[in-house]
Amino acid sequence: MVRPLDSRKEGLARYTETLVPAISLLVVLLPIVYKQPNLISPDRYYATLTMTLAFGIPIVLASLGQMLAMSIGEIDFAMENLVSLVTCVMGAVMFKDPLLGTAFLIGILAVYMLIGAFIHLKKLPSIIITIGMSFIWTGLAITIQPTPGGSMPAAVNAAMRLRPPWIPYPIVLAVLLALIGHFLMFKTNFGILARGVGDNVKSIQQAGHSAIRVRIMVFGLVGLFGILSGVALGGLTTSADPLLAKNYTLLSVAAVVLGGGTFAGGKVSAVGAVFGALAMHLVVHLLVVLKISTDWQAGVKGFIILLALYIGGFFKRAGKIRYI
Amino acid sequence: MSGIGSLLARKWLWSYLGAAAVFGIIAAVSQNSFFTLSASISFATFYILVGIGQMLVITTGPGNIDLSIPNTIAFSGSLAFALMNENNANIPYGLLGGLAAAAAIGAFNYGLIRFILMPPMIATLASSLIVRSLSIIYFRGMQIKPPAGLAWFVNYRLAGVVPIIFLFVLVLAAMMQLILARAQYGRYIHAIGQNIKAAWLCGVDVKRYKLITYTLSGVFAGVTGILLAAFTGGATMSMGDEYMLNSIAVVVMGGSSIAGGDSNVIGIIGSSVLLYLIVNLLNILGMEAGLRYIFTGVVIIGIIFLSGEKMRR
């Protein structure tokens, strides 16, 4: 299917990608506000919002990573394993030996860039290779930190606990990340090429660009956002755990799709992905606020993820030929 | 090609050579290597079962994969044993109930793929969260004991060496091989996996055959759940956990194409024995759980790397 790289629609339809996740976020937020009125009280909103939204930041970061992978039509199936591993690297290695810890993280980045090259050269979908990687990341995580524990470097803890005036820190971070993601995908050559590779790789190659370079850079950035997510999560929990980021893979994929991205690639929205990630985080929070029994939580989560994918997919279904 | 050349060109042969090599190493480092082999074959039986189900799904083409296998195993095993209630007379009801539930999960997975248009990987993963919740709610995560008759059957070894379930699964595998090579179902899912558009244009009812395939994958996971739970002395919530990634590993190692359209039942038997022998070898050598994970990941990626397979995208 050949269509312009930036197929802008007219009028309101142009904003559907951002409106759907924004409305979803609101729908989730309203019952939470009803249950926790402190969220909008003038003198307590700051602390309550900070507490409620803080754990959304690692999900936002993981979703931006997943968004990059999905922009070229791939998926990082090892996202939750990577994020968990990074908390273990921070808690068990970085804390004692910053040099070794940094080398470890750079190694992870290098492996991610290799994955980009690998899927290009072998013409393989990233699913299989990242499933293999998920074994390796979890194996490494269990080896360096078998049980939850460890201590985070003080700088990381402090970085996650800044207190800017007036606006709660997680909101500042979310807005910043949305702007960075949007700039990266829509205002840089790299972003245009990445979306081009996802949409029609032949046209990008015939225009004289190297698709392997784009894929390597994209996967390098997937790794970078995964690492940032792990650092943020580690800083928030102040402990390392090889299973800490459970469900992050599904949550990040759902966030991207809710935010207007597609599995086929070429079409993404960074702002939508950030909204989507916060909505997915708040849904999980809502289950706690509504005192849903832990027995039901996994099932309700699965149901909500399906619902998010359905809503996200609903608006871009027309005209698609699928032989499923 | 002829002679040794054509024999080595068969991808499934490598898994048997690998199994023989690993068995050689085990024989060198441990005293009762034949006991290890016999035990490995018992456990490999379950890899073969889930592997065949996973292979059917993978054969239907790029992106098709069933990640709900672990929770289907746990749910159907628990449901079957709850229905049997440790009573031999109830075994048929338990089998029927467990397998019907497993088939329903498989069909539900395809429903999600078909009607919500999501990639199989995501659909099966999300539905498995729901199945897991159902297991927790209905079975409270407790270990449910098997009836004595079933436990006796799965632990029975012909001449004290060959596990009877292994023979049972060999017969099942031979049947599947026949169906895949000769029956309409087999020809059609290969056609779908090789070129879904061409198959569709030729009049293959793609939706129907995919529905059958996902349902069969569920049923194979259900059989695994019941036999595994009987073998290990009871159904638990986490008994299927290792099968998600290992089911994919044995398919890939057995020489089936991960891109779909090319299945290989014989290879799955060899690679299942190989994978469990590797697990046992790593155990004998005293490797930690973490290292075993890393090793499995390296094996999967290494095999994809060496297989030189390229795939249409």
XYZ file of C-alpha atoms in Angstrom, chain B residues 98-313:
216
model
C -10.472 -30.531 30.766
C -10.127 -30.990 27.025
C -13.363 -29.116 26.265
C -12.101 -26.155 28.323
C -8.753 -26.269 26.518
C -10.477 -26.348 23.131
C -12.678 -23.406 24.163
C -9.618 -21.359 25.137
C -8.033 -22.105 21.760
C -11.185 -21.099 19.901
C -11.502 -17.944 22.037
C -7.921 -17.020 21.076
C -8.769 -17.236 17.418
C -11.950 -15.240 18.023
C -9.807 -12.399 19.385
C -7.457 -12.577 16.409
C -10.313 -12.719 13.970
C -12.711 -10.151 15.405
C -10.483 -7.729 17.270
C -7.824 -7.960 14.544
C -4.888 -8.156 16.884
C -1.628 -9.999 16.338
C -1.830 -13.590 17.647
C 1.023 -12.968 20.042
C -0.816 -10.165 21.830
C -4.227 -11.836 21.664
C -3.023 -15.108 23.174
C -0.985 -13.327 25.854
C -3.908 -11.148 26.918
C -6.374 -14.043 26.917
C -3.958 -16.085 29.004
C -4.163 -13.379 31.696
C -7.913 -13.959 31.816
C -7.476 -17.749 31.934
C -4.950 -17.373 34.764
C -7.432 -15.299 36.725
C -10.084 -17.984 36.225
C -7.646 -20.613 37.520
C -6.986 -18.522 40.622
C -10.678 -17.901 41.242
C -11.909 -21.451 40.711
C -9.019 -23.499 42.011
C -7.559 -21.080 44.579
C -4.076 -21.947 43.352
C -4.136 -25.172 45.333
C -2.549 -28.424 44.268
C -5.353 -30.742 43.117
C -4.485 -34.453 43.397
C -5.046 -36.920 40.515
C -7.096 -40.106 40.865
C -4.946 -43.182 41.533
C -5.693 -44.830 38.178
C -4.446 -41.896 36.139
C -1.349 -41.454 38.281
C -0.540 -45.145 37.817
C -0.968 -44.887 34.040
C 1.321 -41.917 33.491
C 4.072 -43.344 35.693
C 3.960 -46.821 34.173
C 7.107 -47.901 32.355
C 7.193 -50.831 29.947
C 9.913 -53.247 31.133
C 10.659 -50.652 33.802
C 12.404 -48.413 31.258
C 10.174 -47.034 28.508
C 7.487 -44.650 29.831
C 4.107 -45.649 28.445
C 3.066 -42.015 27.916
C 6.074 -41.628 25.638
C 4.735 -44.451 23.447
C 1.261 -42.905 23.603
C 2.664 -39.594 22.398
C 4.713 -41.303 19.680
C 1.515 -42.810 18.274
C -0.164 -39.395 18.464
C 2.819 -37.797 16.736
C 2.740 -40.404 13.962
C -0.942 -39.636 13.445
C -0.242 -35.909 13.246
C 2.601 -36.506 10.797
C 0.193 -38.462 8.599
C -2.486 -35.779 8.844
C -0.006 -33.019 8.021
C 1.484 -34.881 5.066
C -1.610 -36.494 3.574
C -4.890 -35.133 4.886
C -6.661 -32.068 3.552
C -6.231 -30.235 6.844
C -2.440 -30.648 6.665
C -2.159 -29.597 3.031
C -4.340 -26.559 3.649
C -2.505 -25.214 6.691
C 0.776 -25.562 4.806
C -0.750 -23.652 1.913
C -1.995 -20.940 4.264
C 1.441 -20.679 5.869
C 3.276 -20.478 2.569
C 1.085 -17.875 0.936
C -2.095 -16.919 2.676
C -3.364 -14.790 -0.190
C -2.803 -17.533 -2.764
C -4.489 -20.086 -0.496
C -7.426 -17.736 0.003
C -7.750 -17.086 -3.728
C -7.683 -20.848 -4.356
C -10.752 -21.157 -2.198
C -9.219 -22.419 1.036
C -11.474 -21.442 3.909
C -8.632 -19.688 5.764
C -10.714 -18.665 8.767
C -12.043 -22.182 9.328
C -8.630 -23.842 9.158
C -7.083 -21.255 11.433
C -9.896 -21.755 13.929
C -9.274 -25.525 13.852
C -5.545 -24.930 14.299
C -5.847 -22.650 17.338
C -8.402 -25.027 18.854
C -6.059 -27.980 18.303
C -3.218 -26.076 19.953
C -5.482 -25.591 22.957
C -6.392 -29.295 22.979
C -2.743 -30.357 22.856
C -2.036 -28.016 25.771
C -5.031 -29.549 27.574
C -3.742 -33.111 27.094
C -0.364 -31.913 28.359
C -1.972 -30.288 31.374
C -3.814 -33.456 32.412
C -0.881 -35.833 31.841
C 1.662 -33.454 33.384
C -0.468 -32.876 36.459
C -0.916 -36.631 36.901
C 2.811 -37.185 36.377
C 3.936 -34.582 38.907
C 1.360 -35.576 41.524
C -1.131 -32.710 41.196
C -2.318 -29.725 39.196
C -0.845 -26.364 40.211
C -1.118 -22.809 38.919
C 2.448 -22.537 37.712
C 2.961 -26.021 36.300
C 2.796 -24.798 32.706
C 5.012 -21.743 33.034
C 8.140 -23.191 31.430
C 6.192 -24.366 28.385
C 5.536 -20.964 26.824
C 9.011 -20.400 25.498
C 10.124 -24.029 25.420
C 7.215 -24.958 23.140
C 8.578 -22.445 20.642
C 12.143 -23.618 21.216
C 11.410 -27.262 20.333
C 9.548 -26.234 17.165
C 12.427 -24.076 15.977
C 15.088 -26.619 17.001
C 13.138 -29.421 15.329
C 13.558 -27.888 11.900
C 10.069 -26.473 11.337
C 10.121 -23.098 9.661
C 9.336 -20.295 12.107
C 8.025 -18.416 9.094
C 5.340 -21.061 8.715
C 4.396 -23.319 5.845
C 6.871 -26.055 6.705
C 6.168 -28.402 9.610
C 8.254 -31.199 11.032
C 6.855 -33.601 13.622
C 9.871 -35.954 13.616
C 12.162 -33.053 14.467
C 10.016 -32.061 17.447
C 10.523 -35.494 19.038
C 14.292 -35.221 18.640
C 14.498 -31.609 19.806
C 12.249 -32.273 22.827
C 14.548 -35.068 24.008
C 17.554 -32.856 23.225
C 16.168 -29.886 25.168
C 15.383 -31.982 28.228
C 18.750 -33.728 28.078
C 20.368 -30.276 28.016
C 18.310 -29.235 31.064
C 19.415 -32.413 32.858
C 23.039 -31.945 31.846
C 23.021 -28.372 33.166
C 21.458 -29.677 36.385
C 24.096 -32.418 36.713
C 26.798 -29.810 36.139
C 25.226 -27.769 38.928
C 24.286 -24.704 36.848
C 22.025 -22.089 38.414
C 18.521 -21.364 37.126
C 19.696 -18.042 35.661
C 22.389 -19.708 33.586
C 19.889 -22.259 32.297
C 17.657 -19.408 31.074
C 20.582 -17.742 29.338
C 21.625 -21.034 27.782
C 18.125 -21.697 26.393
C 17.964 -18.193 24.907
C 21.375 -18.598 23.306
C 20.342 -21.982 21.860
C 17.153 -20.512 20.317
C 18.920 -17.522 18.799
C 21.906 -19.633 17.749
C 19.692 -22.081 15.874
C 17.839 -19.276 14.085
C 21.206 -17.720 13.254
C 22.674 -20.970 11.906
C 19.550 -22.138 10.095
C 20.145 -19.439 7.496
C 16.419 -19.137 7.086
C 15.074 -16.054 5.419
C 11.518 -15.074 5.569
C 9.033 -13.135 3.528
C 7.842 -10.088 5.355
